[in-house]
Backbone as ProteinMPNN parsed JSONL, in Angstrom:
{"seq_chain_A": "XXXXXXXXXXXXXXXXXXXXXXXXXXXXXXXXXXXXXXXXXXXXXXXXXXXXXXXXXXXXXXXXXXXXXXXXXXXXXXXXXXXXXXXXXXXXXXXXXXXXXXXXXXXXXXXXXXXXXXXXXXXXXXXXXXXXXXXXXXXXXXXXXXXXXXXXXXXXXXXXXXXXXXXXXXXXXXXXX", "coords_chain_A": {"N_chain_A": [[101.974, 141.127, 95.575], [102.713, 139.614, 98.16], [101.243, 137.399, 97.233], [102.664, 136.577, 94.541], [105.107, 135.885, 95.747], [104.738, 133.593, 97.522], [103.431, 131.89, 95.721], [106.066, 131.827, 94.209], [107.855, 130.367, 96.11], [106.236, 127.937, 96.789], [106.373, 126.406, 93.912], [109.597, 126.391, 93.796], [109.706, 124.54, 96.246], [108.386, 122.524, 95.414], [109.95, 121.609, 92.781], [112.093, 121.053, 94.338], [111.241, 119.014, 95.851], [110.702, 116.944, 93.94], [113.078, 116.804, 93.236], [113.746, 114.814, 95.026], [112.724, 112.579, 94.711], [112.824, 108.956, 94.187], [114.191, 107.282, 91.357], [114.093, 105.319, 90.09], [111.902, 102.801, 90.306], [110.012, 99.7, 92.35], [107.781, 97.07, 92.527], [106.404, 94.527, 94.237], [104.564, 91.879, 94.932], [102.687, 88.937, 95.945], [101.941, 86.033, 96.011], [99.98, 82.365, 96.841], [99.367, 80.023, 96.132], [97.883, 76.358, 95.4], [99.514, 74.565, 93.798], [101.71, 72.684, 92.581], [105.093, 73.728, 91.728], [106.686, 73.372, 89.614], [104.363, 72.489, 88.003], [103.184, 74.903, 87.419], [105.106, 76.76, 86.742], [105.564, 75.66, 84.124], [102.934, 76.055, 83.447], [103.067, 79.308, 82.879], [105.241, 79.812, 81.421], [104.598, 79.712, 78.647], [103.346, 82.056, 76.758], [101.005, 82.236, 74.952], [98.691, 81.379, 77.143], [99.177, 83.708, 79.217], [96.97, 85.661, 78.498], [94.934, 84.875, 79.735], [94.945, 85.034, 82.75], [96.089, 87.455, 82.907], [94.893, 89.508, 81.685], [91.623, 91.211, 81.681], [88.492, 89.296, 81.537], [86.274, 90.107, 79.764], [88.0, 91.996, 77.852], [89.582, 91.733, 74.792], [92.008, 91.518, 72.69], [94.243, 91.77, 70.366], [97.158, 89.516, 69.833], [100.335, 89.167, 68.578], [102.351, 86.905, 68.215], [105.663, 85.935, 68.587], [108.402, 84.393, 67.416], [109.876, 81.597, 69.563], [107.112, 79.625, 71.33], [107.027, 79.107, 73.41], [109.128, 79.894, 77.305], [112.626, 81.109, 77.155], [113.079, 83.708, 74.749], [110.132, 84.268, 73.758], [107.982, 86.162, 72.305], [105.587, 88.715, 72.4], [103.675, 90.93, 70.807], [101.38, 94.211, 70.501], [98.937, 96.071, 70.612], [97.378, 99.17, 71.56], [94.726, 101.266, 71.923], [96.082, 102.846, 69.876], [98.897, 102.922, 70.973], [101.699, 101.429, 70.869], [102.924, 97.95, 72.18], [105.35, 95.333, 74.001], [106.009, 92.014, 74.745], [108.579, 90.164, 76.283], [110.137, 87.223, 76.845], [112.812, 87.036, 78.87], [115.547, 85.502, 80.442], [115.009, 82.439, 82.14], [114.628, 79.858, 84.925], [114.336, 76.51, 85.393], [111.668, 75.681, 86.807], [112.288, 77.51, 88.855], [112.367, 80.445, 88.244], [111.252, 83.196, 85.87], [111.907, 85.759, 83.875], [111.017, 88.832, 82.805], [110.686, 91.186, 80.006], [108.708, 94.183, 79.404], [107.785, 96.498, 76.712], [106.611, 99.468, 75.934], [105.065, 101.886, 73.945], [107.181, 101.879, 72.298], [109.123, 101.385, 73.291], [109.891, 103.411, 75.019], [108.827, 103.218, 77.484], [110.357, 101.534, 79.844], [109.54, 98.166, 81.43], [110.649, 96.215, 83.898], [110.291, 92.32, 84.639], [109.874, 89.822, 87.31], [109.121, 86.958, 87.639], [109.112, 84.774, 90.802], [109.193, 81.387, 91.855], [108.595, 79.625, 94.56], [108.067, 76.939, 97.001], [106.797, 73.345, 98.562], [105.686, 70.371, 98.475], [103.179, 70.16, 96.437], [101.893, 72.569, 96.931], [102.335, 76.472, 96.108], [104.506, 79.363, 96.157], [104.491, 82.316, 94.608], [106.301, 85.385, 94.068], [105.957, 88.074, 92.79], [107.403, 90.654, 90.717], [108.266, 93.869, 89.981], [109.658, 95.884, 87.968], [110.678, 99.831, 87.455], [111.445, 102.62, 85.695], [111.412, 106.419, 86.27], [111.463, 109.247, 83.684], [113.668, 111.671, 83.573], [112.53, 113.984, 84.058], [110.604, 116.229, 85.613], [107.657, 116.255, 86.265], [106.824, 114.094, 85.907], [108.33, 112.669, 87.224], [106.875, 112.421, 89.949], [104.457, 111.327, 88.901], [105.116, 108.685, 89.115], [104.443, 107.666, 91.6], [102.018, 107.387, 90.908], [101.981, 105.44, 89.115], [103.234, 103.328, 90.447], [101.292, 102.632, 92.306], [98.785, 102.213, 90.328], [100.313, 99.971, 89.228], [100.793, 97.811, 91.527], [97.875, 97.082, 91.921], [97.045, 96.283, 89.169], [98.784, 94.106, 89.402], [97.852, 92.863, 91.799], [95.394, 91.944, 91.098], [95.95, 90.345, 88.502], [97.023, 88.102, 89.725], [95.191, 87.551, 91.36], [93.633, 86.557, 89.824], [95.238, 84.719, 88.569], [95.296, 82.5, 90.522], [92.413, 81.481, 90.733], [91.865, 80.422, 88.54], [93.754, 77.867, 88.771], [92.587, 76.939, 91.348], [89.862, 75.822, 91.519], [87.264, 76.018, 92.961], [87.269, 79.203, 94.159], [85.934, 79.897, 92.18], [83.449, 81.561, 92.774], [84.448, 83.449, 94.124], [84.956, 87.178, 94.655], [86.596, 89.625, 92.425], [89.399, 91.345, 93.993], [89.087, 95.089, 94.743]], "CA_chain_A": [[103.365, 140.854, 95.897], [102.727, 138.306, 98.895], [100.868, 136.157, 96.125], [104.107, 136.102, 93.95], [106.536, 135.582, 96.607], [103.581, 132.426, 97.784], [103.579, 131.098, 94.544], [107.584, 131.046, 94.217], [108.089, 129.618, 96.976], [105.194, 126.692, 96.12], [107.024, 126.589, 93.112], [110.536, 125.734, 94.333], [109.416, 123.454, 96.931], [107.29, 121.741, 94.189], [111.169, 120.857, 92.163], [112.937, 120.478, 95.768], [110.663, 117.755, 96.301], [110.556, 115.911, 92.883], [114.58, 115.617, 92.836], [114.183, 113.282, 96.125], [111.28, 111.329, 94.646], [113.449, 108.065, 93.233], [113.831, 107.793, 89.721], [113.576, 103.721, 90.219], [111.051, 102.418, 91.453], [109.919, 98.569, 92.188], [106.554, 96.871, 93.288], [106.385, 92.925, 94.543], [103.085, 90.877, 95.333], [103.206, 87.629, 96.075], [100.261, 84.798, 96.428], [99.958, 81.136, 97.616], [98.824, 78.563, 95.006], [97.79, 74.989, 95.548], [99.938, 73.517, 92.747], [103.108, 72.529, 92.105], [105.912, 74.924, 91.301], [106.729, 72.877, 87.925], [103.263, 72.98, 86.865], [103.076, 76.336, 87.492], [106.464, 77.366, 85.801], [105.422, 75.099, 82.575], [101.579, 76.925, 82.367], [103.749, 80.263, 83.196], [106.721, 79.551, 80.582], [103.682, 79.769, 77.379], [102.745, 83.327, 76.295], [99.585, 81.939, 75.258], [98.46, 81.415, 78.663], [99.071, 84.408, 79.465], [95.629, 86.534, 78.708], [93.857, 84.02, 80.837], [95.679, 85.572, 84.1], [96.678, 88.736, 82.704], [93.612, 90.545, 81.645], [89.514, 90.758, 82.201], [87.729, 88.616, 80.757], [86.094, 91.318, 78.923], [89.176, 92.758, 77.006], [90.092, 91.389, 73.551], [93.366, 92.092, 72.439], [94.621, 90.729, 69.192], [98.068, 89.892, 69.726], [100.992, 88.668, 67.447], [103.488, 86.192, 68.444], [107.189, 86.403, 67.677], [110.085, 83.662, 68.13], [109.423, 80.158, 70.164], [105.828, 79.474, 71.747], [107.13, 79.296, 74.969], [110.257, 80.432, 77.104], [113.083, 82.504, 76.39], [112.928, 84.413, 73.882], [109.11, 83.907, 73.22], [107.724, 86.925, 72.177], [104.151, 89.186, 71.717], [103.365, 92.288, 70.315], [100.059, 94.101, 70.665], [98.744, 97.513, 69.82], [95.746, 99.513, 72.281], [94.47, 102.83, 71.472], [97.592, 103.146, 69.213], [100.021, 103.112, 71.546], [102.329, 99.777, 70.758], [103.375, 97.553, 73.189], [106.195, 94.3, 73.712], [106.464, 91.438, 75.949], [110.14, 89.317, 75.425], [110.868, 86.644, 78.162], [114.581, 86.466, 78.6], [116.205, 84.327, 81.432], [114.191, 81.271, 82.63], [115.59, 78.691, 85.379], [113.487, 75.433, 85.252], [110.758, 75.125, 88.401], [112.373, 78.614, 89.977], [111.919, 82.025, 87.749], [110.865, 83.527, 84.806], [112.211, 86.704, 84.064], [110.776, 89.113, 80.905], [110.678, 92.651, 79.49], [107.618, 94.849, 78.381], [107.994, 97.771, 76.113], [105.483, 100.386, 75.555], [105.183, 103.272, 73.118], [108.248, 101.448, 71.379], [110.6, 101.424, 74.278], [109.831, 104.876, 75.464], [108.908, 102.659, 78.929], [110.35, 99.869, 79.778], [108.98, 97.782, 82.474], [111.489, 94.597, 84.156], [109.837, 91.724, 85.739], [110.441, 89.196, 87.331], [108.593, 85.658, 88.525], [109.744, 83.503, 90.926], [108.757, 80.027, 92.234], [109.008, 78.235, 95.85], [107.248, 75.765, 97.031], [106.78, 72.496, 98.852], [104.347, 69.897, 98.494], [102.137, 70.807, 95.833], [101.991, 74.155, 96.833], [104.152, 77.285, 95.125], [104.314, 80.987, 96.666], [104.791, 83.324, 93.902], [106.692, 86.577, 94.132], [106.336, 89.157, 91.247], [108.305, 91.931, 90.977], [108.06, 94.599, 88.79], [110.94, 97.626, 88.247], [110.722, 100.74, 86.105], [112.551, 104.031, 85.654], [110.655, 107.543, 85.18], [112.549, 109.894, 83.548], [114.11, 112.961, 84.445], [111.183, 115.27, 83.949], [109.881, 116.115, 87.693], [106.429, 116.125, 86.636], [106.534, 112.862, 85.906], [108.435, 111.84, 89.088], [105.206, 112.605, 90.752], [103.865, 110.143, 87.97], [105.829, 107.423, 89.181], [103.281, 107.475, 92.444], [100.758, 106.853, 89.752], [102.766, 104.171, 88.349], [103.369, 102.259, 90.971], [100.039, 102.02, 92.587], [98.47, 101.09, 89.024], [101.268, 98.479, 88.616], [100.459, 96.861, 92.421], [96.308, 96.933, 91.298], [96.883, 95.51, 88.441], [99.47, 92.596, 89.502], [96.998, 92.158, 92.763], [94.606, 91.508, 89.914], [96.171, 89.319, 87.706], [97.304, 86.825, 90.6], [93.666, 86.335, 91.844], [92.484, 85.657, 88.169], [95.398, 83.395, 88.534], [94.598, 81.494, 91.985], [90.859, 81.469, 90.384], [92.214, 79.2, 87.339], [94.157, 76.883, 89.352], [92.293, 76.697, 92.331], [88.517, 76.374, 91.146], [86.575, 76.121, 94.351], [87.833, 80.082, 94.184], [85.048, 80.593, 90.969], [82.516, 82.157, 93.36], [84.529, 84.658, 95.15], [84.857, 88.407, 93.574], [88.106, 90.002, 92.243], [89.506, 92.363, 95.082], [89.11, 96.177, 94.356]], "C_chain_A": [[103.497, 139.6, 96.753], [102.232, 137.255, 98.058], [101.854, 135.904, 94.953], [104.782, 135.508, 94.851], [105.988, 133.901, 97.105], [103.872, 131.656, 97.005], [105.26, 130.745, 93.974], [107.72, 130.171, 95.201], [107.555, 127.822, 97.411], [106.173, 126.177, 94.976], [108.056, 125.368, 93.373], [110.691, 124.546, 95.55], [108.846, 121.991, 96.189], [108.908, 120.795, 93.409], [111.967, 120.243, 92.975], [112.556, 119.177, 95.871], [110.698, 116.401, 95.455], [112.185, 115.168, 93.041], [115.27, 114.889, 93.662], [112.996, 112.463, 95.837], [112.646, 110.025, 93.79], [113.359, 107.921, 92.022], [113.857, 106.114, 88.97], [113.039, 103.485, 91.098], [110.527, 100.688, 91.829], [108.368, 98.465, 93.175], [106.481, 95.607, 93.461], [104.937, 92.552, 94.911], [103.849, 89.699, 95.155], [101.963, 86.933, 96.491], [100.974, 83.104, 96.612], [98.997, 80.79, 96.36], [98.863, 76.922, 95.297], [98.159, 74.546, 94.079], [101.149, 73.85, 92.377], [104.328, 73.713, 91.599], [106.229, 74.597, 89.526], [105.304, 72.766, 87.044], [102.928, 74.016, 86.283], [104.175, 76.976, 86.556], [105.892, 76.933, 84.669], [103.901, 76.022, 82.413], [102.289, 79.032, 82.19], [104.405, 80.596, 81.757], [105.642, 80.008, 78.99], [102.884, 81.131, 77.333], [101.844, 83.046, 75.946], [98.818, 82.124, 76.639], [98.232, 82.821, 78.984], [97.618, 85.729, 79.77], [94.577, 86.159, 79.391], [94.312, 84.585, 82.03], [96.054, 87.189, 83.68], [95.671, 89.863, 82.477], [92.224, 90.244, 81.791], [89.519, 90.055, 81.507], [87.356, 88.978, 79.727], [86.649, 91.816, 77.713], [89.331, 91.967, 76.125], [90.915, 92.224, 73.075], [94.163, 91.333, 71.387], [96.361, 90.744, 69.437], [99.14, 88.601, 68.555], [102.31, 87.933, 68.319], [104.999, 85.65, 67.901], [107.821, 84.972, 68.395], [109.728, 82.101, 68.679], [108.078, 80.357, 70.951], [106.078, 79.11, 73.24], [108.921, 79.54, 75.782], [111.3, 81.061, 76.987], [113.48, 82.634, 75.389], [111.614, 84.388, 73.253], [108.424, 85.153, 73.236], [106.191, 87.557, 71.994], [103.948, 90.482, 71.695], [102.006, 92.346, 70.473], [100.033, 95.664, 70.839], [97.282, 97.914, 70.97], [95.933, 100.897, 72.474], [95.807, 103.695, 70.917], [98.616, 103.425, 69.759], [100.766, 100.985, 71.748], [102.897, 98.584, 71.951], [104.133, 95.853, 72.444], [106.489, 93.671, 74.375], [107.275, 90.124, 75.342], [109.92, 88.672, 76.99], [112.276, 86.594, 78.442], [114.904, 85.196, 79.722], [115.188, 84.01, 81.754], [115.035, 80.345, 83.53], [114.13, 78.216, 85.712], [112.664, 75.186, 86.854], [111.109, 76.532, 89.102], [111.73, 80.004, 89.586], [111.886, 81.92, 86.836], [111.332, 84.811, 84.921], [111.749, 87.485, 82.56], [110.563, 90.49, 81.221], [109.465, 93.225, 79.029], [108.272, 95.913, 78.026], [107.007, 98.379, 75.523], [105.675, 101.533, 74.952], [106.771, 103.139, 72.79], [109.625, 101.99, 72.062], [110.639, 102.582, 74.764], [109.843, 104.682, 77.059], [109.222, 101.354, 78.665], [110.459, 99.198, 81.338], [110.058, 96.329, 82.703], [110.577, 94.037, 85.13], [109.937, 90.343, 85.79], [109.756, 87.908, 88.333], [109.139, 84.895, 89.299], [108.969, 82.798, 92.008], [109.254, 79.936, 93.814], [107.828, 77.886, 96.222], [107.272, 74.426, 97.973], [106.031, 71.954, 99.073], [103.028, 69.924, 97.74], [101.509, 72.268, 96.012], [103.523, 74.844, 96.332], [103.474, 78.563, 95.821], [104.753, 81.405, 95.575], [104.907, 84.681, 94.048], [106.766, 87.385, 92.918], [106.901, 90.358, 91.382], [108.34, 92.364, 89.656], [108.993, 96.206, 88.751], [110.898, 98.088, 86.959], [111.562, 101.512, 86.727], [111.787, 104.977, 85.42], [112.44, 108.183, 84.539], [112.491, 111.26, 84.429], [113.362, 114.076, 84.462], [110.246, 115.261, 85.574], [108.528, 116.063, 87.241], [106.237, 114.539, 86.743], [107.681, 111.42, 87.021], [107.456, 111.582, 89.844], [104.622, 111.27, 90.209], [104.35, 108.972, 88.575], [104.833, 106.449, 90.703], [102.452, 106.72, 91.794], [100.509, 105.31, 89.684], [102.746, 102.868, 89.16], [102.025, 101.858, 91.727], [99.445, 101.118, 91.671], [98.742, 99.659, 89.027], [100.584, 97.805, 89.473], [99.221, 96.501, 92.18], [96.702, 96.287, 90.682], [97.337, 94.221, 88.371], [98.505, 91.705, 90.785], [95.766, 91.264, 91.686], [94.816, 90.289, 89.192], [96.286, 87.936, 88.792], [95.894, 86.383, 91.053], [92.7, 85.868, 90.322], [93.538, 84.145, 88.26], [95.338, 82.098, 89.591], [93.03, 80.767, 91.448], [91.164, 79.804, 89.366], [93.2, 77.704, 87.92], [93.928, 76.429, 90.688], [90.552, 77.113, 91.827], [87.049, 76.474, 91.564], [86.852, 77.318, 94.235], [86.802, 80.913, 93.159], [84.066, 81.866, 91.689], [83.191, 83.505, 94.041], [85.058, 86.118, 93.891], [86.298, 88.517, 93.62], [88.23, 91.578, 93.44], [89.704, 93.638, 94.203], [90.6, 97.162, 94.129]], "O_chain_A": [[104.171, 138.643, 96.368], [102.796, 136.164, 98.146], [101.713, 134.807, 94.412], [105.065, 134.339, 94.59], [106.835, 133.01, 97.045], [104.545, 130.672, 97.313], [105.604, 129.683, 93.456], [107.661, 128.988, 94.864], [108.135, 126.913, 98.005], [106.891, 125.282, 95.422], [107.874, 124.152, 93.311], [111.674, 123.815, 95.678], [108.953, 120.8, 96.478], [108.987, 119.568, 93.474], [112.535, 119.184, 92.708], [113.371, 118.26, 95.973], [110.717, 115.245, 95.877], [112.559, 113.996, 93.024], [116.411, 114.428, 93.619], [112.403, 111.774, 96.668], [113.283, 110.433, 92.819], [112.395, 108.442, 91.462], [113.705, 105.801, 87.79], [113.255, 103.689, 92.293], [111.131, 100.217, 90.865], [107.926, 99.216, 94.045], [106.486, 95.21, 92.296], [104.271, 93.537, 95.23], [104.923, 89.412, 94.626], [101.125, 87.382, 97.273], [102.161, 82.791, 96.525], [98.05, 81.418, 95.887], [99.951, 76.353, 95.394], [97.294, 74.214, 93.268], [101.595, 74.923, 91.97], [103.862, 74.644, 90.941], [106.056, 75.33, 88.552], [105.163, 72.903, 85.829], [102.52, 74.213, 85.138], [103.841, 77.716, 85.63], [105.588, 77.882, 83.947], [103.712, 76.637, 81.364], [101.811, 79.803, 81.357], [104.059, 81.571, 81.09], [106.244, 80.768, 78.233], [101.792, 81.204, 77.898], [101.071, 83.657, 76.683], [98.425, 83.238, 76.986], [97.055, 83.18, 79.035], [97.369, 86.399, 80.771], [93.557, 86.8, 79.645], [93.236, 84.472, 82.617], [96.278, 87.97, 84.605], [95.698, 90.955, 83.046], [91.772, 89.118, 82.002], [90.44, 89.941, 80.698], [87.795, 88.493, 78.684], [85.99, 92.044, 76.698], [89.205, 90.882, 76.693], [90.735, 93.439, 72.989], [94.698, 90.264, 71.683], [96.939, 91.819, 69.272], [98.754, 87.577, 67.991], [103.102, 88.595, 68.989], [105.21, 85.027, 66.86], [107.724, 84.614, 69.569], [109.165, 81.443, 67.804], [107.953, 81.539, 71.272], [105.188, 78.867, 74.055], [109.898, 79.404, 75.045], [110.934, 82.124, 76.487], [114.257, 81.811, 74.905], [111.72, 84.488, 72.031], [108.135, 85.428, 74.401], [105.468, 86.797, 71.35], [104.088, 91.131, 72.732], [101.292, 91.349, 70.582], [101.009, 96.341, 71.162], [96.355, 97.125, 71.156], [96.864, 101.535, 72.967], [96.337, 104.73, 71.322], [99.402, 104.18, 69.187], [100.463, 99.958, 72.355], [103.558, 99.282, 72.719], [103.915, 95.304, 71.364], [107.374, 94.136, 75.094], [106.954, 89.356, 74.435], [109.641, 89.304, 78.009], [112.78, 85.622, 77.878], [114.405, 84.074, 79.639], [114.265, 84.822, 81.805], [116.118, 79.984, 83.068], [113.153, 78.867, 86.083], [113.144, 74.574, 87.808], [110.298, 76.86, 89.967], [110.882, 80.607, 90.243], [112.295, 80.872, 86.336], [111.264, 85.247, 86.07], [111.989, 87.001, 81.454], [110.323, 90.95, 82.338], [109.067, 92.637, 78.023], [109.189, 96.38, 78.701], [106.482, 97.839, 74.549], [106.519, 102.283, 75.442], [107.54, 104.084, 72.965], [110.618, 102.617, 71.693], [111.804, 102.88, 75.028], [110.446, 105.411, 77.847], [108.828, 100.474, 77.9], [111.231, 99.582, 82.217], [110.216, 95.513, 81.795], [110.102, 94.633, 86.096], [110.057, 89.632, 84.792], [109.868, 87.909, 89.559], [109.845, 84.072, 88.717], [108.275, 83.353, 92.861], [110.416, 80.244, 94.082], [106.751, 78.376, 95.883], [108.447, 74.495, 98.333], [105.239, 72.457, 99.871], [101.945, 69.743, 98.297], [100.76, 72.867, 95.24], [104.697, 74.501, 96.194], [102.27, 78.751, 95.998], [105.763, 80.751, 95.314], [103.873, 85.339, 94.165], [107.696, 87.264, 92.119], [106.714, 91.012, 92.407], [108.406, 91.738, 88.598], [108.876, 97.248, 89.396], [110.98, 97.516, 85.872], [112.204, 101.375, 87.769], [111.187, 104.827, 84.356], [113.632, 107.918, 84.7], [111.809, 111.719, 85.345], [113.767, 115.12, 84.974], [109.559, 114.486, 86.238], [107.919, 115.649, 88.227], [105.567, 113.95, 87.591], [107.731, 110.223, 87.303], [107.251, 110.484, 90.363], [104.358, 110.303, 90.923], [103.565, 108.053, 88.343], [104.618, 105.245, 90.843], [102.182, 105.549, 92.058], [99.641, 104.475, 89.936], [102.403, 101.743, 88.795], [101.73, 100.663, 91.707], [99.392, 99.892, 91.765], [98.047, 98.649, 88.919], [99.715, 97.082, 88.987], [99.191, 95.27, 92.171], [96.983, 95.241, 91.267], [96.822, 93.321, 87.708], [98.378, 90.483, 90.863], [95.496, 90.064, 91.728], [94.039, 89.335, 89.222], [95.654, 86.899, 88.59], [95.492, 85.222, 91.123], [91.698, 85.231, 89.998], [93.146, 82.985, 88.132], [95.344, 80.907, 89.279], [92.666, 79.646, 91.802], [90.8, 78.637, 89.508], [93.168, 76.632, 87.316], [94.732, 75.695, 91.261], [90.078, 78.247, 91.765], [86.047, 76.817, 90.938], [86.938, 76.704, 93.172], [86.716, 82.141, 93.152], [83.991, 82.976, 91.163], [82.511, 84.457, 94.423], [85.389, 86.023, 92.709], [87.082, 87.928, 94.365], [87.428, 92.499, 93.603], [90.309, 93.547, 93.134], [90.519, 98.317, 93.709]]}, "name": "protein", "num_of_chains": 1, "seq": "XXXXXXXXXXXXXXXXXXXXXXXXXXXXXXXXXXXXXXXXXXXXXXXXXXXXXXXXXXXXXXXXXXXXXXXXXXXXXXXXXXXXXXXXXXXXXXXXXXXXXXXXXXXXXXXXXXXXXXXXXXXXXXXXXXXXXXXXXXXXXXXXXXXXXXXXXXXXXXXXXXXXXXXXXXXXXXXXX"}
């Protein structure tokens, strides 16, 4: 009986708790680059580019390119362990931001994010920002913990592959954990 009444009570605390977990969530990083904000925006602006800063070394990822080659509206599709994925740039302002969409498991998640530029002097600070939504399923409120750690790892990640490539005195040092 006390191990029922235990376990309700676990229970209802367990849903209490999920429907104050936010149901948007956002994650920012930001790094220091020795080079220009317009250089940076123009190697930025080319979805090519992209898998050089974006993933290991390691990883091969065949992907398919949709629309203009750099940009907005410059598009890439790409498929891993059959679950589909979609990255669209939309708004761009020249030397400041980049702004673009992923979609995964065919819009089931959709990830907003958002680059932007400052700078002076041949140096550029870059701020990334990255905002999702779970849904309304409390387990996967919890998930959204998950989510957002992942996300910050993986954007801490990408920025020192990209410091590495434009700063190359930087070859020798390891990628942070």
């Amino acid at each position: 009986m006390v191990v029922w009444l235990f376990t309700g009570i676990v229970m209802i605390l367990f849903v209490l708790a999920a429907l104050f977990i936010p149901a948007k969530w956002r994650v920012k990083e930001t790094a220091d680059l020795n080079i220009s904000c317009l250089e940076l925006y123009e190697f930025l602006l080319n979805l090519k580019n992209w898998p050089r800063w974006q993933m290991d070394e390691n990883t091969a990822i065949p992907f398919m390119y949709v629309g203009p080659e750099r940009g907005e509206g410059a598009s890439k599709y790409w498929e891993i362990n059959g679950v589909p994925a979609s990255l669209k740039i939309g708004l761009c302002v020249q030397g400041k931001n980049i702004q673009y969409e992923m979609r995964i498991n065919k819009g089931e998640t959709i990830l907003r994010f958002g680059i932007i530029l400052s700078g002076n002097q041949g140096s550029t600070t870059l701020t990334w920002v990255c905002e999702g939504t779970s849904k309304k399923n409390l387990f996967e409120r919890y998930l959204t913990f998950y989510d957002k750690w992942t996300m910050r790892r993986e954007m801490k990640a990408a920025l020192f592959r990209l410091k590495k490539i434009h700063e190359p005195q930087l070859e020798e040092l390891k990628q942070p954990a």
